Amino acid sequence: MKLIAPTTAAPATLTPIPAFADNYIWMVQKNGHALVVDPGDATPVLAWIDQGLVLDAILVTHHHNDHTGGVRALHQRTGARVYGPRHENLPYRDVPLSEGDSVDLPGLGLHFQVLDIPGHTAGHIAYVGLIGADQPLIFCGDTLFSSGCGRLFEGTPAQMVESLGKIGTLPVKTLVCCAHEYTAANIRWALQVEPENVALQARAREVAELRAQGKPTLPSRLGLELQTNPFLRIRHADVRAAAQRQAANPLSSPEAVFACLRHWKNEFK
Ligand code: ZN
Ligand code: FE
């Protein structure tokens, strides 16, 4: 994927706006303009916008209410253009998107490309772009979490494996902007899968410290996730062996390993 650099050198600011119990509504600000991703609630976004930002765009990754509940109110209040998945029903949308489409935001000088990443929902999309000359990022909604992934509400393990595989080929320095603060709980489980993983042990310490200070554990970085997220490591021998120990039958494919891990995680307390 060839990403297009920002058209102006002004720095962009990336902010996770907390919403509900554990959602993040990602905001990018630049030149007095802003975009938000997955505004499940308009109120915390308006608190930022009303300080004097022009909201140019609302990017939606999937149809769940905790990602779309504030879309209509924000659109009505600000006139921001609403981008969202072509193959899902949303409360409001101006521009339907699927893989191969792009989002050009001249007010922000930013450009995003769209990936289809079904699995959590059937039409889930991601937005990939550069927020600095050399700083890629992805808004991945509820598909990839730090040390975890979304539950399969509407998709199959094979779809999710393919979707995570697409994300996994982005540059390792890509900032991973997930929509929930699930990291600490995910890591407790990931340490059951790979207790000997030194990178995961280090991430666990970092996350414990961040949470103790009330700070977000996100964005993550793709390189870190490739080292610490079991769902991106289904071909790794230790992860395969750990999954096999949970399974009654031989796990003969990456999809079977993934499905076993997903089931294990669903049951993990
Ligand atoms: Zn969701
Ligand atoms: Fe969600």
Short mmCIF file of C-alpha atoms and ligand atoms in Angstrom, two decimals:
data_model
loop_
_atom_site.label_atom_id
_atom_site.label_comp_id
_atom_site.label_asym_id
_atom_site.label_seq_id
_atom_site.Cartn_x
_atom_site.Cartn_y
_atom_site.Cartn_z
CA MET A 1 0.00 0.00 0.00
CA LYS A 2 1.46 3.35 -1.06
CA LEU A 3 0.58 5.96 1.55
CA ILE A 4 0.35 9.64 0.66
CA ALA A 5 2.30 12.06 2.85
CA PRO A 6 0.59 14.98 4.58
CA THR A 7 0.34 18.01 2.30
CA THR A 8 1.50 20.43 4.99
CA ALA A 9 4.33 20.04 7.47
CA ALA A 10 2.33 21.35 10.45
CA PRO A 11 2.34 18.77 13.23
CA ALA A 12 -0.77 16.70 13.78
CA THR A 13 -1.92 15.90 17.30
CA LEU A 14 -3.44 12.50 18.00
CA THR A 15 -5.71 12.26 21.06
CA PRO A 16 -7.71 9.35 22.46
CA ILE A 17 -10.91 10.90 23.88
CA PRO A 18 -12.31 8.56 26.55
CA ALA A 19 -15.99 7.63 26.24
CA PHE A 20 -18.27 5.24 28.13
CA ALA A 21 -16.40 2.74 30.30
CA ASP A 22 -13.49 1.88 28.02
CA ASN A 23 -13.98 3.35 24.51
CA TYR A 24 -11.59 5.76 22.86
CA ILE A 25 -12.81 8.22 20.25
CA TRP A 26 -9.63 9.07 18.35
CA MET A 27 -9.17 12.69 17.34
CA VAL A 28 -6.58 14.14 14.97
CA GLN A 29 -6.07 17.91 15.11
CA LYS A 30 -4.07 19.95 12.64
CA ASN A 31 -4.21 23.59 11.52
CA GLY A 32 -7.29 24.18 13.70
CA HIS A 33 -9.13 21.39 11.91
CA ALA A 34 -10.03 18.01 13.33
CA LEU A 35 -11.32 14.58 12.53
CA VAL A 36 -12.76 12.04 14.93
CA VAL A 37 -13.09 8.29 14.60
CA ASP A 38 -16.02 6.23 15.93
CA PRO A 39 -17.80 8.82 18.08
CA GLY A 40 -20.13 6.62 20.12
CA ASP A 41 -21.00 9.72 22.15
CA ALA A 42 -21.07 13.31 20.86
CA THR A 43 -20.67 15.01 24.24
CA PRO A 44 -16.95 14.45 24.94
CA VAL A 45 -16.12 15.33 21.31
CA LEU A 46 -18.07 18.61 21.45
CA ALA A 47 -16.17 19.56 24.60
CA TRP A 48 -13.03 19.57 22.41
CA ILE A 49 -14.57 21.02 19.26
CA ASP A 50 -16.20 23.89 21.15
CA GLN A 51 -12.75 25.09 22.18
CA GLY A 52 -12.41 26.36 18.60
CA LEU A 53 -11.78 23.43 16.25
CA VAL A 54 -13.43 22.91 12.88
CA LEU A 55 -14.61 19.30 12.68
CA ASP A 56 -14.04 18.31 9.06
CA ALA A 57 -14.68 14.59 9.17
CA ILE A 58 -16.15 11.73 11.14
CA LEU A 59 -14.64 8.34 10.25
CA VAL A 60 -16.61 5.24 11.23
CA THR A 61 -15.11 1.74 11.28
CA HIS A 62 -18.24 -0.36 11.95
CA HIS A 63 -21.88 -0.12 12.88
CA HIS A 64 -21.87 -0.89 16.62
CA ASN A 65 -23.61 1.73 18.71
CA ASP A 66 -20.60 2.43 20.93
CA HIS A 67 -18.89 3.64 17.70
CA THR A 68 -21.80 5.42 16.01
CA GLY A 69 -24.12 6.71 18.78
CA GLY A 70 -22.83 10.29 18.48
CA VAL A 71 -22.50 10.46 14.68
CA ARG A 72 -25.82 12.10 13.86
CA ALA A 73 -25.61 14.72 16.61
CA LEU A 74 -22.03 15.62 15.70
CA HIS A 75 -22.89 15.85 12.00
CA GLN A 76 -25.88 18.08 12.75
CA ARG A 77 -23.93 20.34 15.09
CA THR A 78 -20.79 20.71 12.94
CA GLY A 79 -21.67 19.72 9.37
CA ALA A 80 -18.70 17.32 9.40
CA ARG A 81 -18.71 14.80 6.57
CA VAL A 82 -19.41 11.27 7.71
CA TYR A 83 -17.37 8.44 6.15
CA GLY A 84 -18.25 4.83 6.90
CA PRO A 85 -18.35 1.24 5.72
CA ARG A 86 -20.27 0.72 2.49
CA HIS A 87 -21.64 -2.65 3.53
CA GLU A 88 -23.05 -1.75 6.95
CA ASN A 89 -26.12 0.16 8.10
CA LEU A 90 -25.17 3.30 9.98
CA PRO A 91 -27.39 5.91 11.65
CA TYR A 92 -25.97 8.45 9.17
CA ARG A 93 -23.33 8.42 6.41
CA ASP A 94 -22.31 10.76 3.60
CA VAL A 95 -19.54 8.74 1.95
CA PRO A 96 -19.67 4.93 1.73
CA LEU A 97 -16.25 3.28 1.71
CA SER A 98 -14.70 -0.11 1.05
CA GLU A 99 -11.22 -1.40 0.28
CA GLY A 100 -9.54 0.54 -2.50
CA ASP A 101 -11.30 3.77 -1.60
CA SER A 102 -9.49 6.68 -0.03
CA VAL A 103 -10.38 9.68 2.10
CA ASP A 104 -8.88 13.03 1.17
CA LEU A 105 -9.09 15.69 3.87
CA PRO A 106 -7.60 18.93 2.51
CA GLY A 107 -8.49 20.96 5.63
CA LEU A 108 -6.25 18.67 7.64
CA GLY A 109 -3.82 17.99 4.80
CA LEU A 110 -4.28 14.27 5.43
CA HIS A 111 -5.11 11.30 3.27
CA PHE A 112 -6.32 7.86 4.35
CA GLN A 113 -6.76 4.58 2.54
CA VAL A 114 -9.44 2.05 3.36
CA LEU A 115 -8.99 -1.64 4.12
CA ASP A 116 -11.79 -4.18 4.43
CA ILE A 117 -11.19 -6.04 7.68
CA PRO A 118 -14.29 -8.20 8.30
CA GLY A 119 -14.59 -10.55 11.26
CA HIS A 120 -15.81 -8.53 14.24
CA THR A 121 -18.57 -7.25 11.99
CA ALA A 122 -19.23 -8.24 8.37
CA GLY A 123 -18.36 -4.87 6.80
CA HIS A 124 -15.75 -3.54 9.24
CA ILE A 125 -13.20 -1.20 7.62
CA ALA A 126 -9.92 0.38 8.73
CA TYR A 127 -8.35 3.72 7.82
CA VAL A 128 -4.60 3.78 7.12
CA GLY A 129 -2.62 6.95 6.56
CA LEU A 130 0.39 9.08 7.43
CA ILE A 131 -0.06 11.70 10.15
CA GLY A 132 3.55 12.81 9.76
CA ALA A 133 5.95 12.56 6.83
CA ASP A 134 7.21 9.26 8.23
CA GLN A 135 4.49 8.28 10.71
CA PRO A 136 1.89 5.77 9.54
CA LEU A 137 -1.15 4.99 11.61
CA ILE A 138 -4.22 2.79 11.47
CA PHE A 139 -7.66 3.30 12.95
CA CYS A 140 -8.68 -0.33 13.34
CA GLY A 141 -11.87 -0.03 15.40
CA ASP A 142 -12.68 -3.29 17.17
CA THR A 143 -10.64 -5.58 14.93
CA LEU A 144 -7.22 -5.38 16.56
CA PHE A 145 -6.70 -4.52 20.21
CA SER A 146 -3.42 -4.31 22.04
CA SER A 147 -2.62 -7.99 22.84
CA GLY A 148 -6.12 -8.92 21.68
CA CYS A 149 -8.64 -8.77 18.88
CA GLY A 150 -12.35 -8.24 18.46
CA ARG A 151 -14.89 -10.96 19.07
CA LEU A 152 -16.31 -12.64 15.99
CA PHE A 153 -19.87 -11.33 16.07
CA GLU A 154 -20.50 -11.49 12.32
CA GLY A 155 -17.48 -13.14 10.73
CA THR A 156 -15.51 -16.36 10.57
CA PRO A 157 -12.07 -17.20 11.94
CA ALA A 158 -10.78 -17.35 8.35
CA GLN A 159 -12.02 -13.81 7.67
CA MET A 160 -10.46 -12.49 10.86
CA VAL A 161 -7.15 -14.23 10.14
CA GLU A 162 -7.10 -12.57 6.72
CA SER A 163 -8.05 -9.18 8.17
CA LEU A 164 -5.37 -9.35 10.87
CA GLY A 165 -2.92 -10.50 8.21
CA LYS A 166 -3.56 -7.33 6.19
CA ILE A 167 -2.92 -5.18 9.24
CA GLY A 168 0.17 -7.25 10.06
CA THR A 169 1.88 -6.30 6.80
CA LEU A 170 1.81 -2.55 7.50
CA PRO A 171 5.10 -0.89 8.53
CA VAL A 172 6.20 -1.94 12.04
CA LYS A 173 6.26 1.68 13.20
CA THR A 174 2.53 2.09 12.37
CA LEU A 175 0.62 3.57 15.31
CA VAL A 176 -2.24 1.22 16.15
CA CYS A 177 -5.29 3.19 17.27
CA CYS A 178 -7.70 0.70 18.82
CA ALA A 179 -11.16 1.70 19.99
CA HIS A 180 -11.09 0.16 23.48
CA GLU A 181 -8.83 0.23 26.51
CA TYR A 182 -8.73 -3.54 26.94
CA THR A 183 -4.96 -3.89 27.09
CA ALA A 184 -4.41 -4.87 30.73
CA ALA A 185 -7.01 -7.67 30.64
CA ASN A 186 -5.72 -8.85 27.25
CA ILE A 187 -2.18 -9.06 28.60
CA ARG A 188 -3.26 -11.16 31.58
CA TRP A 189 -4.53 -13.69 29.06
CA ALA A 190 -1.64 -13.31 26.61
CA LEU A 191 0.76 -14.18 29.45
CA GLN A 192 -1.10 -17.48 29.83
CA VAL A 193 -0.49 -18.15 26.14
CA GLU A 194 3.17 -17.09 26.13
CA PRO A 195 4.53 -16.88 29.68
CA GLU A 196 8.13 -16.89 28.40
CA ASN A 197 7.67 -14.02 25.94
CA VAL A 198 10.11 -11.36 27.15
CA ALA A 199 8.59 -8.58 25.02
CA LEU A 200 5.18 -9.39 26.47
CA GLN A 201 6.55 -9.34 30.01
CA ALA A 202 8.03 -5.90 29.35
CA ARG A 203 4.76 -4.66 27.82
CA ALA A 204 2.89 -5.98 30.90
CA ARG A 205 5.10 -3.85 33.16
CA GLU A 206 4.67 -0.79 30.93
CA VAL A 207 0.88 -1.21 30.81
CA ALA A 208 0.60 -1.70 34.59
CA GLU A 209 2.51 1.56 35.09
CA LEU A 210 0.43 3.50 32.55
CA ARG A 211 -2.86 2.28 34.04
CA ALA A 212 -1.68 3.05 37.58
CA GLN A 213 -1.17 6.64 36.36
CA GLY A 214 -4.58 6.65 34.65
CA LYS A 215 -2.96 6.96 31.21
CA PRO A 216 -4.02 5.24 27.96
CA THR A 217 -2.00 2.24 26.80
CA LEU A 218 -2.73 3.34 23.22
CA PRO A 219 -1.79 3.97 20.54
CA SER A 220 0.28 0.82 20.34
CA ARG A 221 2.75 0.15 17.55
CA LEU A 222 2.43 -2.63 15.05
CA GLY A 223 5.95 -3.92 15.75
CA LEU A 224 5.07 -4.28 19.43
CA GLU A 225 1.82 -6.06 18.60
CA LEU A 226 3.66 -8.47 16.30
CA GLN A 227 5.85 -9.36 19.30
CA THR A 228 3.15 -9.48 21.98
CA ASN A 229 -0.31 -10.14 20.50
CA PRO A 230 -1.19 -13.86 20.33
CA PHE A 231 -3.73 -13.23 17.56
CA LEU A 232 -0.94 -11.88 15.32
CA ARG A 233 1.32 -14.80 16.32
CA ILE A 234 -0.79 -17.82 15.33
CA ARG A 235 2.08 -19.20 13.21
CA HIS A 236 4.58 -18.91 16.06
CA ALA A 237 5.53 -22.30 17.55
CA ASP A 238 4.93 -21.29 21.20
CA VAL A 239 1.49 -19.87 20.42
CA ARG A 240 0.53 -22.91 18.35
CA ALA A 241 1.65 -25.23 21.13
CA ALA A 242 -0.26 -23.27 23.78
CA ALA A 243 -3.42 -23.35 21.67
CA GLN A 244 -2.98 -27.06 21.02
CA ARG A 245 -2.86 -27.74 24.77
CA GLN A 246 -6.36 -26.18 25.01
CA ALA A 247 -7.77 -28.19 22.10
CA ALA A 248 -9.29 -31.67 21.96
CA ASN A 249 -8.34 -32.21 18.31
CA PRO A 250 -5.18 -31.45 16.32
CA LEU A 251 -5.08 -27.80 15.18
CA SER A 252 -4.05 -28.29 11.58
CA SER A 253 -4.27 -24.73 10.22
CA PRO A 254 -3.61 -21.14 11.27
CA GLU A 255 -7.40 -20.61 11.20
CA ALA A 256 -7.88 -23.48 13.64
CA VAL A 257 -5.20 -22.05 15.95
CA PHE A 258 -6.90 -18.67 15.75
CA ALA A 259 -10.36 -20.11 16.49
CA CYS A 260 -8.97 -21.98 19.49
CA LEU A 261 -7.29 -18.82 20.84
CA ARG A 262 -10.46 -16.77 20.31
CA HIS A 263 -12.54 -19.36 22.18
CA TRP A 264 -9.95 -19.53 25.00
CA LYS A 265 -9.94 -15.75 25.32
CA ASN A 266 -13.77 -15.62 25.34
CA GLU A 267 -13.81 -18.00 28.31
CA PHE A 268 -10.88 -16.43 30.17
CA LYS A 269 -11.72 -14.63 33.39
ZN ZN B 1 -17.67 -3.31 17.97
FE FE B 2 -16.67 -1.31 20.37
#
